[in-house]
Amino acid sequence: MAKLLQIDFPFTGPFGAEMAGALKELAVSITEEPGFIWKIWTENASEKDAGGIYLFKTEDAAQAYLEKHTARLKGLGVDKVNAKIFDVNEPLSKITGGPL
């Protein structure tokens, strides 16, 4: 069963097009993670938050990426990383157009 990983954390920027340019290499590297299916990048410039919603093939893959990304963020000085792993209800998600 696919697993959804939700991550958010304090982020001072850049946002928007500047974020896209600055983090392009990171985005490409994420596509090479074991079990990775897709990611939707999230940002809220007014609240100074960023993160993402990821879909992985397995819970082990989601957990491994969460540990790697949390360590990377902490290495960059981010002290609070919020994360949850969810099961995906595929039949209902397909009805509502979820990208499965």
PDB file of N, CA and C in Angstrom:
ATOM      1  N   MET A   1       0.841  -1.182   0.000  1.00  0.00           N
ATOM      2  CA  MET A   1       0.000   0.000   0.000  1.00  0.00           C
ATOM      3  C   MET A   1       0.886   1.246   0.000  1.00  0.00           C
ATOM      4  N   ALA A   2       0.550   2.209  -0.831  1.00  0.00           N
ATOM      5  CA  ALA A   2       1.288   3.465  -0.902  1.00  0.00           C
ATOM      6  C   ALA A   2       1.187   4.210   0.427  1.00  0.00           C
ATOM      7  N   LYS A   3       2.245   4.957   0.735  1.00  0.00           N
ATOM      8  CA  LYS A   3       2.295   5.749   1.963  1.00  0.00           C
ATOM      9  C   LYS A   3       2.527   7.209   1.619  1.00  0.00           C
ATOM     10  N   LEU A   4       1.738   8.065   2.249  1.00  0.00           N
ATOM     11  CA  LEU A   4       1.870   9.498   2.065  1.00  0.00           C
ATOM     12  C   LEU A   4       2.674  10.058   3.231  1.00  0.00           C
ATOM     13  N   LEU A   5       3.669  10.856   2.925  1.00  0.00           N
ATOM     14  CA  LEU A   5       4.503  11.511   3.928  1.00  0.00           C
ATOM     15  C   LEU A   5       4.254  13.008   3.847  1.00  0.00           C
ATOM     16  N   GLN A   6       3.900  13.588   4.984  1.00  0.00           N
ATOM     17  CA  GLN A   6       3.635  15.034   5.071  1.00  0.00           C
ATOM     18  C   GLN A   6       4.726  15.645   5.943  1.00  0.00           C
ATOM     19  N   ILE A   7       5.429  16.642   5.420  1.00  0.00           N
ATOM     20  CA  ILE A   7       6.499  17.314   6.160  1.00  0.00           C
ATOM     21  C   ILE A   7       6.297  18.822   6.049  1.00  0.00           C
ATOM     22  N   ASP A   8       6.478  19.524   7.166  1.00  0.00           N
ATOM     23  CA  ASP A   8       6.559  20.985   7.114  1.00  0.00           C
ATOM     24  C   ASP A   8       7.525  21.459   8.191  1.00  0.00           C
ATOM     25  N   PHE A   9       8.074  22.651   7.968  1.00  0.00           N
ATOM     26  CA  PHE A   9       9.098  23.181   8.863  1.00  0.00           C
ATOM     27  C   PHE A   9       9.229  24.689   8.652  1.00  0.00           C
ATOM     28  N   PRO A  10       9.778  25.404   9.632  1.00  0.00           N
ATOM     29  CA  PRO A  10      10.026  26.832   9.458  1.00  0.00           C
ATOM     30  C   PRO A  10      11.040  27.056   8.333  1.00  0.00           C
ATOM     31  N   PHE A  11      10.771  28.050   7.500  1.00  0.00           N
ATOM     32  CA  PHE A  11      11.633  28.315   6.339  1.00  0.00           C
ATOM     33  C   PHE A  11      11.583  29.802   6.042  1.00  0.00           C
ATOM     34  N   THR A  12      12.726  30.438   5.924  1.00  0.00           N
ATOM     35  CA  THR A  12      12.769  31.877   5.697  1.00  0.00           C
ATOM     36  C   THR A  12      12.879  32.250   4.220  1.00  0.00           C
ATOM     37  N   GLY A  13      12.932  31.268   3.358  1.00  0.00           N
ATOM     38  CA  GLY A  13      12.973  31.546   1.934  1.00  0.00           C
ATOM     39  C   GLY A  13      14.276  31.074   1.324  1.00  0.00           C
ATOM     40  N   PRO A  14      14.351  31.193   0.039  1.00  0.00           N
ATOM     41  CA  PRO A  14      13.474  31.918  -0.867  1.00  0.00           C
ATOM     42  C   PRO A  14      12.181  31.158  -1.153  1.00  0.00           C
ATOM     43  N   PHE A  15      11.223  31.872  -1.736  1.00  0.00           N
ATOM     44  CA  PHE A  15       9.933  31.304  -2.089  1.00  0.00           C
ATOM     45  C   PHE A  15       9.670  31.507  -3.583  1.00  0.00           C
ATOM     46  N   GLY A  16       8.645  30.837  -4.089  1.00  0.00           N
ATOM     47  CA  GLY A  16       8.223  31.014  -5.475  1.00  0.00           C
ATOM     48  C   GLY A  16       9.292  30.628  -6.485  1.00  0.00           C
ATOM     49  N   ALA A  17       9.438  31.474  -7.501  1.00  0.00           N
ATOM     50  CA  ALA A  17      10.381  31.185  -8.578  1.00  0.00           C
ATOM     51  C   ALA A  17      11.818  31.109  -8.069  1.00  0.00           C
ATOM     52  N   GLU A  18      12.141  31.935  -7.079  1.00  0.00           N
ATOM     53  CA  GLU A  18      13.496  31.881  -6.518  1.00  0.00           C
ATOM     54  C   GLU A  18      13.748  30.538  -5.845  1.00  0.00           C
ATOM     55  N   MET A  19      12.742  30.016  -5.133  1.00  0.00           N
ATOM     56  CA  MET A  19      12.875  28.699  -4.504  1.00  0.00           C
ATOM     57  C   MET A  19      13.074  27.640  -5.581  1.00  0.00           C
ATOM     58  N   ALA A  20      12.295  27.725  -6.654  1.00  0.00           N
ATOM     59  CA  ALA A  20      12.394  26.740  -7.731  1.00  0.00           C
ATOM     60  C   ALA A  20      13.803  26.705  -8.312  1.00  0.00           C
ATOM     61  N   GLY A  21      14.391  27.864  -8.498  1.00  0.00           N
ATOM     62  CA  GLY A  21      15.754  27.915  -9.025  1.00  0.00           C
ATOM     63  C   GLY A  21      16.780  27.405  -8.038  1.00  0.00           C
ATOM     64  N   ALA A  22      16.628  27.802  -6.786  1.00  0.00           N
ATOM     65  CA  ALA A  22      17.608  27.444  -5.769  1.00  0.00           C
ATOM     66  C   ALA A  22      17.581  25.966  -5.399  1.00  0.00           C
ATOM     67  N   LEU A  23      16.421  25.335  -5.495  1.00  0.00           N
ATOM     68  CA  LEU A  23      16.277  23.955  -5.032  1.00  0.00           C
ATOM     69  C   LEU A  23      16.074  22.944  -6.160  1.00  0.00           C
ATOM     70  N   LYS A  24      16.376  23.343  -7.382  1.00  0.00           N
ATOM     71  CA  LYS A  24      16.185  22.446  -8.521  1.00  0.00           C
ATOM     72  C   LYS A  24      17.005  21.159  -8.371  1.00  0.00           C
ATOM     73  N   GLU A  25      18.260  21.268  -7.984  1.00  0.00           N
ATOM     74  CA  GLU A  25      19.100  20.070  -7.820  1.00  0.00           C
ATOM     75  C   GLU A  25      18.549  19.153  -6.739  1.00  0.00           C
ATOM     76  N   LEU A  26      18.054  19.725  -5.651  1.00  0.00           N
ATOM     77  CA  LEU A  26      17.443  18.914  -4.602  1.00  0.00           C
ATOM     78  C   LEU A  26      16.220  18.190  -5.154  1.00  0.00           C
ATOM     79  N   ALA A  27      15.404  18.885  -5.934  1.00  0.00           N
ATOM     80  CA  ALA A  27      14.208  18.264  -6.510  1.00  0.00           C
ATOM     81  C   ALA A  27      14.581  17.066  -7.379  1.00  0.00           C
ATOM     82  N   VAL A  28      15.601  17.227  -8.195  1.00  0.00           N
ATOM     83  CA  VAL A  28      16.039  16.129  -9.054  1.00  0.00           C
ATOM     84  C   VAL A  28      16.530  14.959  -8.195  1.00  0.00           C
ATOM     85  N   SER A  29      17.276  15.247  -7.140  1.00  0.00           N
ATOM     86  CA  SER A  29      17.807  14.166  -6.295  1.00  0.00           C
ATOM     87  C   SER A  29      16.687  13.408  -5.581  1.00  0.00           C
ATOM     88  N   ILE A  30      15.622  14.091  -5.218  1.00  0.00           N
ATOM     89  CA  ILE A  30      14.502  13.436  -4.541  1.00  0.00           C
ATOM     90  C   ILE A  30      13.871  12.385  -5.451  1.00  0.00           C
ATOM     91  N   THR A  31      13.837  12.646  -6.751  1.00  0.00           N
ATOM     92  CA  THR A  31      13.236  11.687  -7.682  1.00  0.00           C
ATOM     93  C   THR A  31      14.006  10.370  -7.725  1.00  0.00           C
ATOM     94  N   GLU A  32      15.227  10.363  -7.222  1.00  0.00           N
ATOM     95  CA  GLU A  32      16.069   9.167  -7.238  1.00  0.00           C
ATOM     96  C   GLU A  32      16.002   8.370  -5.935  1.00  0.00           C
ATOM     97  N   GLU A  33      15.194   8.830  -4.986  1.00  0.00           N
ATOM     98  CA  GLU A  33      15.074   8.123  -3.711  1.00  0.00           C
ATOM     99  C   GLU A  33      14.352   6.796  -3.894  1.00  0.00           C
ATOM    100  N   PRO A  34      14.798   5.755  -3.199  1.00  0.00           N
ATOM    101  CA  PRO A  34      14.126   4.453  -3.308  1.00  0.00           C
ATOM    102  C   PRO A  34      12.651   4.548  -2.911  1.00  0.00           C
ATOM    103  N   GLY A  35      11.785   3.992  -3.748  1.00  0.00           N
ATOM    104  CA  GLY A  35      10.363   3.949  -3.452  1.00  0.00           C
ATOM    105  C   GLY A  35       9.608   5.239  -3.703  1.00  0.00           C
ATOM    106  N   PHE A  36      10.296   6.275  -4.167  1.00  0.00           N
ATOM    107  CA  PHE A  36       9.660   7.572  -4.415  1.00  0.00           C
ATOM    108  C   PHE A  36       8.707   7.484  -5.599  1.00  0.00           C
ATOM    109  N   ILE A  37       7.514   8.093  -5.465  1.00  0.00           N
ATOM    110  CA  ILE A  37       6.555   8.169  -6.565  1.00  0.00           C
ATOM    111  C   ILE A  37       6.386   9.615  -7.027  1.00  0.00           C
ATOM    112  N   TRP A  38       6.022  10.527  -6.104  1.00  0.00           N
ATOM    113  CA  TRP A  38       5.894  11.939  -6.437  1.00  0.00           C
ATOM    114  C   TRP A  38       5.980  12.807  -5.193  1.00  0.00           C
ATOM    115  N   LYS A  39       6.172  14.104  -5.433  1.00  0.00           N
ATOM    116  CA  LYS A  39       6.171  15.095  -4.355  1.00  0.00           C
ATOM    117  C   LYS A  39       5.442  16.340  -4.832  1.00  0.00           C
ATOM    118  N   ILE A  40       4.647  16.930  -3.946  1.00  0.00           N
ATOM    119  CA  ILE A  40       4.077  18.256  -4.154  1.00  0.00           C
ATOM    120  C   ILE A  40       4.763  19.175  -3.153  1.00  0.00           C
ATOM    121  N   TRP A  41       5.412  20.199  -3.661  1.00  0.00           N
ATOM    122  CA  TRP A  41       6.133  21.155  -2.816  1.00  0.00           C
ATOM    123  C   TRP A  41       5.142  22.155  -2.232  1.00  0.00           C
ATOM    124  N   THR A  42       5.302  22.477  -0.943  1.00  0.00           N
ATOM    125  CA  THR A  42       4.413  23.439  -0.283  1.00  0.00           C
ATOM    126  C   THR A  42       5.238  24.595   0.266  1.00  0.00           C
ATOM    127  N   GLU A  43       4.637  25.777   0.257  1.00  0.00           N
ATOM    128  CA  GLU A  43       5.301  26.957   0.812  1.00  0.00           C
ATOM    129  C   GLU A  43       4.255  27.971   1.242  1.00  0.00           C
ATOM    130  N   ASN A  44       4.592  28.723   2.273  1.00  0.00           N
ATOM    131  CA  ASN A  44       3.738  29.794   2.765  1.00  0.00           C
ATOM    132  C   ASN A  44       4.659  30.921   3.194  1.00  0.00           C
ATOM    133  N   ALA A  45       4.905  31.852   2.283  1.00  0.00           N
ATOM    134  CA  ALA A  45       5.854  32.927   2.548  1.00  0.00           C
ATOM    135  C   ALA A  45       5.421  33.802   3.721  1.00  0.00           C
ATOM    136  N   SER A  46       4.123  34.071   3.850  1.00  0.00           N
ATOM    137  CA  SER A  46       3.668  34.955   4.924  1.00  0.00           C
ATOM    138  C   SER A  46       3.839  34.306   6.304  1.00  0.00           C
ATOM    139  N   GLU A  47       3.737  32.986   6.373  1.00  0.00           N
ATOM    140  CA  GLU A  47       3.916  32.265   7.643  1.00  0.00           C
ATOM    141  C   GLU A  47       5.341  31.750   7.830  1.00  0.00           C
ATOM    142  N   LYS A  48       6.170  31.913   6.784  1.00  0.00           N
ATOM    143  CA  LYS A  48       7.560  31.434   6.809  1.00  0.00           C
ATOM    144  C   LYS A  48       7.627  29.927   7.070  1.00  0.00           C
ATOM    145  N   ASP A  49       6.867  29.174   6.283  1.00  0.00           N
ATOM    146  CA  ASP A  49       6.842  27.713   6.360  1.00  0.00           C
ATOM    147  C   ASP A  49       7.037  27.131   4.965  1.00  0.00           C
ATOM    148  N   ALA A  50       7.568  25.924   4.923  1.00  0.00           N
ATOM    149  CA  ALA A  50       7.692  25.187   3.668  1.00  0.00           C
ATOM    150  C   ALA A  50       7.639  23.702   3.988  1.00  0.00           C
ATOM    151  N   GLY A  51       7.564  22.902   2.951  1.00  0.00           N
ATOM    152  CA  GLY A  51       7.545  21.458   3.152  1.00  0.00           C
ATOM    153  C   GLY A  51       7.099  20.753   1.903  1.00  0.00           C
ATOM    154  N   GLY A  52       6.452  19.607   2.115  1.00  0.00           N
ATOM    155  CA  GLY A  52       5.999  18.855   0.966  1.00  0.00           C
ATOM    156  C   GLY A  52       5.102  17.707   1.352  1.00  0.00           C
ATOM    157  N   ILE A  53       4.394  17.225   0.353  1.00  0.00           N
ATOM    158  CA  ILE A  53       3.574  16.036   0.465  1.00  0.00           C
ATOM    159  C   ILE A  53       4.171  15.043  -0.526  1.00  0.00           C
ATOM    160  N   TYR A  54       4.567  13.891  -0.018  1.00  0.00           N
ATOM    161  CA  TYR A  54       5.264  12.891  -0.822  1.00  0.00           C
ATOM    162  C   TYR A  54       4.436  11.613  -0.873  1.00  0.00           C
ATOM    163  N   LEU A  55       4.576  10.876  -1.962  1.00  0.00           N
ATOM    164  CA  LEU A  55       4.001   9.551  -2.039  1.00  0.00           C
ATOM    165  C   LEU A  55       5.137   8.557  -2.282  1.00  0.00           C
ATOM    166  N   PHE A  56       5.198   7.543  -1.425  1.00  0.00           N
ATOM    167  CA  PHE A  56       6.194   6.478  -1.532  1.00  0.00           C
ATOM    168  C   PHE A  56       5.490   5.143  -1.698  1.00  0.00           C
ATOM    169  N   LYS A  57       6.199   4.183  -2.272  1.00  0.00           N
ATOM    170  CA  LYS A  57       5.640   2.854  -2.502  1.00  0.00           C
ATOM    171  C   LYS A  57       5.416   2.081  -1.213  1.00  0.00           C
ATOM    172  N   THR A  58       6.266   2.315  -0.200  1.00  0.00           N
ATOM    173  CA  THR A  58       6.185   1.553   1.045  1.00  0.00           C
ATOM    174  C   THR A  58       6.427   2.445   2.246  1.00  0.00           C
ATOM    175  N   GLU A  59       6.024   1.954   3.411  1.00  0.00           N
ATOM    176  CA  GLU A  59       6.291   2.692   4.645  1.00  0.00           C
ATOM    177  C   GLU A  59       7.791   2.756   4.933  1.00  0.00           C
ATOM    178  N   ASP A  60       8.506   1.671   4.641  1.00  0.00           N
ATOM    179  CA  ASP A  60       9.957   1.679   4.857  1.00  0.00           C
ATOM    180  C   ASP A  60      10.631   2.774   4.038  1.00  0.00           C
ATOM    181  N   ALA A  61      10.212   2.939   2.788  1.00  0.00           N
ATOM    182  CA  ALA A  61      10.792   3.974   1.930  1.00  0.00           C
ATOM    183  C   ALA A  61      10.455   5.369   2.461  1.00  0.00           C
ATOM    184  N   ALA A  62       9.214   5.566   2.901  1.00  0.00           N
ATOM    185  CA  ALA A  62       8.814   6.866   3.455  1.00  0.00           C
ATOM    186  C   ALA A  62       9.599   7.172   4.727  1.00  0.00           C
ATOM    187  N   GLN A  63       9.735   6.177   5.591  1.00  0.00           N
ATOM    188  CA  GLN A  63      10.459   6.376   6.852  1.00  0.00           C
ATOM    189  C   GLN A  63      11.930   6.667   6.603  1.00  0.00           C
ATOM    190  N   ALA A  64      12.535   5.951   5.670  1.00  0.00           N
ATOM    191  CA  ALA A  64      13.949   6.175   5.352  1.00  0.00           C
ATOM    192  C   ALA A  64      14.160   7.593   4.824  1.00  0.00           C
ATOM    193  N   TYR A  65      13.273   8.047   3.939  1.00  0.00           N
ATOM    194  CA  TYR A  65      13.404   9.399   3.408  1.00  0.00           C
ATOM    195  C   TYR A  65      13.171  10.430   4.513  1.00  0.00           C
ATOM    196  N   LEU A  66      12.193  10.202   5.368  1.00  0.00           N
ATOM    197  CA  LEU A  66      11.937  11.122   6.470  1.00  0.00           C
ATOM    198  C   LEU A  66      13.176  11.282   7.341  1.00  0.00           C
ATOM    199  N   GLU A  67      13.829  10.193   7.676  1.00  0.00           N
ATOM    200  CA  GLU A  67      15.037  10.265   8.494  1.00  0.00           C
ATOM    201  C   GLU A  67      16.143  11.029   7.781  1.00  0.00           C
ATOM    202  N   LYS A  68      16.333  10.751   6.494  1.00  0.00           N
ATOM    203  CA  LYS A  68      17.369  11.439   5.710  1.00  0.00           C
ATOM    204  C   LYS A  68      17.081  12.934   5.616  1.00  0.00           C
ATOM    205  N   HIS A  69      15.839  13.284   5.299  1.00  0.00           N
ATOM    206  CA  HIS A  69      15.484  14.693   5.112  1.00  0.00           C
ATOM    207  C   HIS A  69      15.520  15.455   6.439  1.00  0.00           C
ATOM    208  N   THR A  70      15.073  14.820   7.509  1.00  0.00           N
ATOM    209  CA  THR A  70      15.132  15.473   8.820  1.00  0.00           C
ATOM    210  C   THR A  70      16.579  15.781   9.194  1.00  0.00           C
ATOM    211  N   ALA A  71      17.470  14.841   8.971  1.00  0.00           N
ATOM    212  CA  ALA A  71      18.893  15.069   9.260  1.00  0.00           C
ATOM    213  C   ALA A  71      19.437  16.207   8.396  1.00  0.00           C
ATOM    214  N   ARG A  72      19.050  16.241   7.129  1.00  0.00           N
ATOM    215  CA  ARG A  72      19.503  17.311   6.231  1.00  0.00           C
ATOM    216  C   ARG A  72      19.008  18.661   6.730  1.00  0.00           C
ATOM    217  N   LEU A  73      17.730  18.745   7.102  1.00  0.00           N
ATOM    218  CA  LEU A  73      17.176  20.008   7.591  1.00  0.00           C
ATOM    219  C   LEU A  73      17.836  20.442   8.892  1.00  0.00           C
ATOM    220  N   LYS A  74      18.036  19.510   9.799  1.00  0.00           N
ATOM    221  CA  LYS A  74      18.689  19.853  11.071  1.00  0.00           C
ATOM    222  C   LYS A  74      20.110  20.339  10.825  1.00  0.00           C
ATOM    223  N   GLY A  75      20.787  19.763   9.832  1.00  0.00           N
ATOM    224  CA  GLY A  75      22.110  20.220   9.458  1.00  0.00           C
ATOM    225  C   GLY A  75      22.114  21.633   8.912  1.00  0.00           C
ATOM    226  N   LEU A  76      20.980  22.081   8.399  1.00  0.00           N
ATOM    227  CA  LEU A  76      20.831  23.446   7.891  1.00  0.00           C
ATOM    228  C   LEU A  76      20.309  24.402   8.960  1.00  0.00           C
ATOM    229  N   GLY A  77      20.141  23.897  10.187  1.00  0.00           N
ATOM    230  CA  GLY A  77      19.712  24.749  11.289  1.00  0.00           C
ATOM    231  C   GLY A  77      18.227  24.738  11.576  1.00  0.00           C
ATOM    232  N   VAL A  78      17.456  23.874  10.910  1.00  0.00           N
ATOM    233  CA  VAL A  78      16.025  23.778  11.181  1.00  0.00           C
ATOM    234  C   VAL A  78      15.849  22.907  12.412  1.00  0.00           C
ATOM    235  N   ASP A  79      15.306  23.489  13.483  1.00  0.00           N
ATOM    236  CA  ASP A  79      15.213  22.726  14.729  1.00  0.00           C
ATOM    237  C   ASP A  79      13.884  22.017  14.926  1.00  0.00           C
ATOM    238  N   LYS A  80      12.848  22.402  14.171  1.00  0.00           N
ATOM    239  CA  LYS A  80      11.547  21.749  14.338  1.00  0.00           C
ATOM    240  C   LYS A  80      11.019  21.274  12.989  1.00  0.00           C
ATOM    241  N   VAL A  81      10.962  19.963  12.830  1.00  0.00           N
ATOM    242  CA  VAL A  81      10.424  19.358  11.615  1.00  0.00           C
ATOM    243  C   VAL A  81       9.168  18.595  12.007  1.00  0.00           C
ATOM    244  N   ASN A  82       8.044  18.960  11.416  1.00  0.00           N
ATOM    245  CA  ASN A  82       6.779  18.263  11.653  1.00  0.00           C
ATOM    246  C   ASN A  82       6.582  17.242  10.541  1.00  0.00           C
ATOM    247  N   ALA A  83       6.238  16.016  10.907  1.00  0.00           N
ATOM    248  CA  ALA A  83       6.050  14.989   9.890  1.00  0.00           C
ATOM    249  C   ALA A  83       5.060  13.934  10.359  1.00  0.00           C
ATOM    250  N   LYS A  84       4.329  13.384   9.382  1.00  0.00           N
ATOM    251  CA  LYS A  84       3.412  12.277   9.624  1.00  0.00           C
ATOM    252  C   LYS A  84       3.433  11.377   8.399  1.00  0.00           C
ATOM    253  N   ILE A  85       3.254  10.089   8.635  1.00  0.00           N
ATOM    254  CA  ILE A  85       3.105   9.134   7.546  1.00  0.00           C
ATOM    255  C   ILE A  85       1.683   8.585   7.613  1.00  0.00           C
ATOM    256  N   PHE A  86       1.012   8.584   6.458  1.00  0.00           N
ATOM    257  CA  PHE A  86      -0.371   8.137   6.381  1.00  0.00           C
ATOM    258  C   PHE A  86      -0.512   6.980   5.396  1.00  0.00           C
ATOM    259  N   ASP A  87      -1.479   6.101   5.661  1.00  0.00           N
ATOM    260  CA  ASP A  87      -1.933   5.154   4.653  1.00  0.00           C
ATOM    261  C   ASP A  87      -2.755   5.944   3.640  1.00  0.00           C
ATOM    262  N   VAL A  88      -2.799   5.464   2.412  1.00  0.00           N
ATOM    263  CA  VAL A  88      -3.590   6.105   1.368  1.00  0.00           C
ATOM    264  C   VAL A  88      -4.795   5.216   1.061  1.00  0.00           C
ATOM    265  N   ASN A  89      -5.979   5.783   1.142  1.00  0.00           N
ATOM    266  CA  ASN A  89      -7.182   5.061   0.748  1.00  0.00           C
ATOM    267  C   ASN A  89      -7.311   5.249  -0.762  1.00  0.00           C
ATOM    268  N   GLU A  90      -6.787   4.274  -1.503  1.00  0.00           N
ATOM    269  CA  GLU A  90      -6.717   4.411  -2.952  1.00  0.00           C
ATOM    270  C   GLU A  90      -8.081   4.471  -3.639  1.00  0.00           C
ATOM    271  N   PRO A  91      -9.075   3.647  -3.252  1.00  0.00           N
ATOM    272  CA  PRO A  91     -10.370   3.749  -3.940  1.00  0.00           C
ATOM    273  C   PRO A  91     -10.999   5.142  -3.827  1.00  0.00           C
ATOM    274  N   LEU A  92     -10.989   5.727  -2.635  1.00  0.00           N
ATOM    275  CA  LEU A  92     -11.567   7.065  -2.472  1.00  0.00           C
ATOM    276  C   LEU A  92     -10.710   8.126  -3.148  1.00  0.00           C
ATOM    277  N   SER A  93      -9.389   7.985  -3.069  1.00  0.00           N
ATOM    278  CA  SER A  93      -8.499   8.947  -3.717  1.00  0.00           C
ATOM    279  C   SER A  93      -8.678   8.952  -5.235  1.00  0.00           C
ATOM    280  N   LYS A  94      -8.898   7.782  -5.827  1.00  0.00           N
ATOM    281  CA  LYS A  94      -9.141   7.721  -7.268  1.00  0.00           C
ATOM    282  C   LYS A  94     -10.427   8.441  -7.649  1.00  0.00           C
ATOM    283  N   ILE A  95     -11.466   8.305  -6.839  1.00  0.00           N
ATOM    284  CA  ILE A  95     -12.731   8.986  -7.102  1.00  0.00           C
ATOM    285  C   ILE A  95     -12.539  10.499  -7.127  1.00  0.00           C
ATOM    286  N   THR A  96     -11.708  11.003  -6.214  1.00  0.00           N
ATOM    287  CA  THR A  96     -11.515  12.453  -6.105  1.00  0.00           C
ATOM    288  C   THR A  96     -10.312  12.964  -6.901  1.00  0.00           C
ATOM    289  N   GLY A  97      -9.766  12.143  -7.789  1.00  0.00           N
ATOM    290  CA  GLY A  97      -8.705  12.596  -8.700  1.00  0.00           C
ATOM    291  C   GLY A  97      -7.316  12.606  -8.112  1.00  0.00           C
ATOM    292  N   GLY A  98      -7.095  11.887  -7.011  1.00  0.00           N
ATOM    293  CA  GLY A  98      -5.766  11.817  -6.412  1.00  0.00           C
ATOM    294  C   GLY A  98      -4.752  11.237  -7.386  1.00  0.00           C
ATOM    295  N   PRO A  99      -3.554  11.830  -7.467  1.00  0.00           N
ATOM    296  CA  PRO A  99      -2.545  11.372  -8.429  1.00  0.00           C
ATOM    297  C   PRO A  99      -1.846  10.097  -7.974  1.00  0.00           C
ATOM    298  N   LEU A 100      -2.536   8.975  -8.118  1.00  0.00           N
ATOM    299  CA  LEU A 100      -1.969   7.709  -7.715  1.00  0.00           C
ATOM    300  C   LEU A 100      -1.422   7.003  -8.920  1.00  0.00           C
TER     301      LEU A 100
END
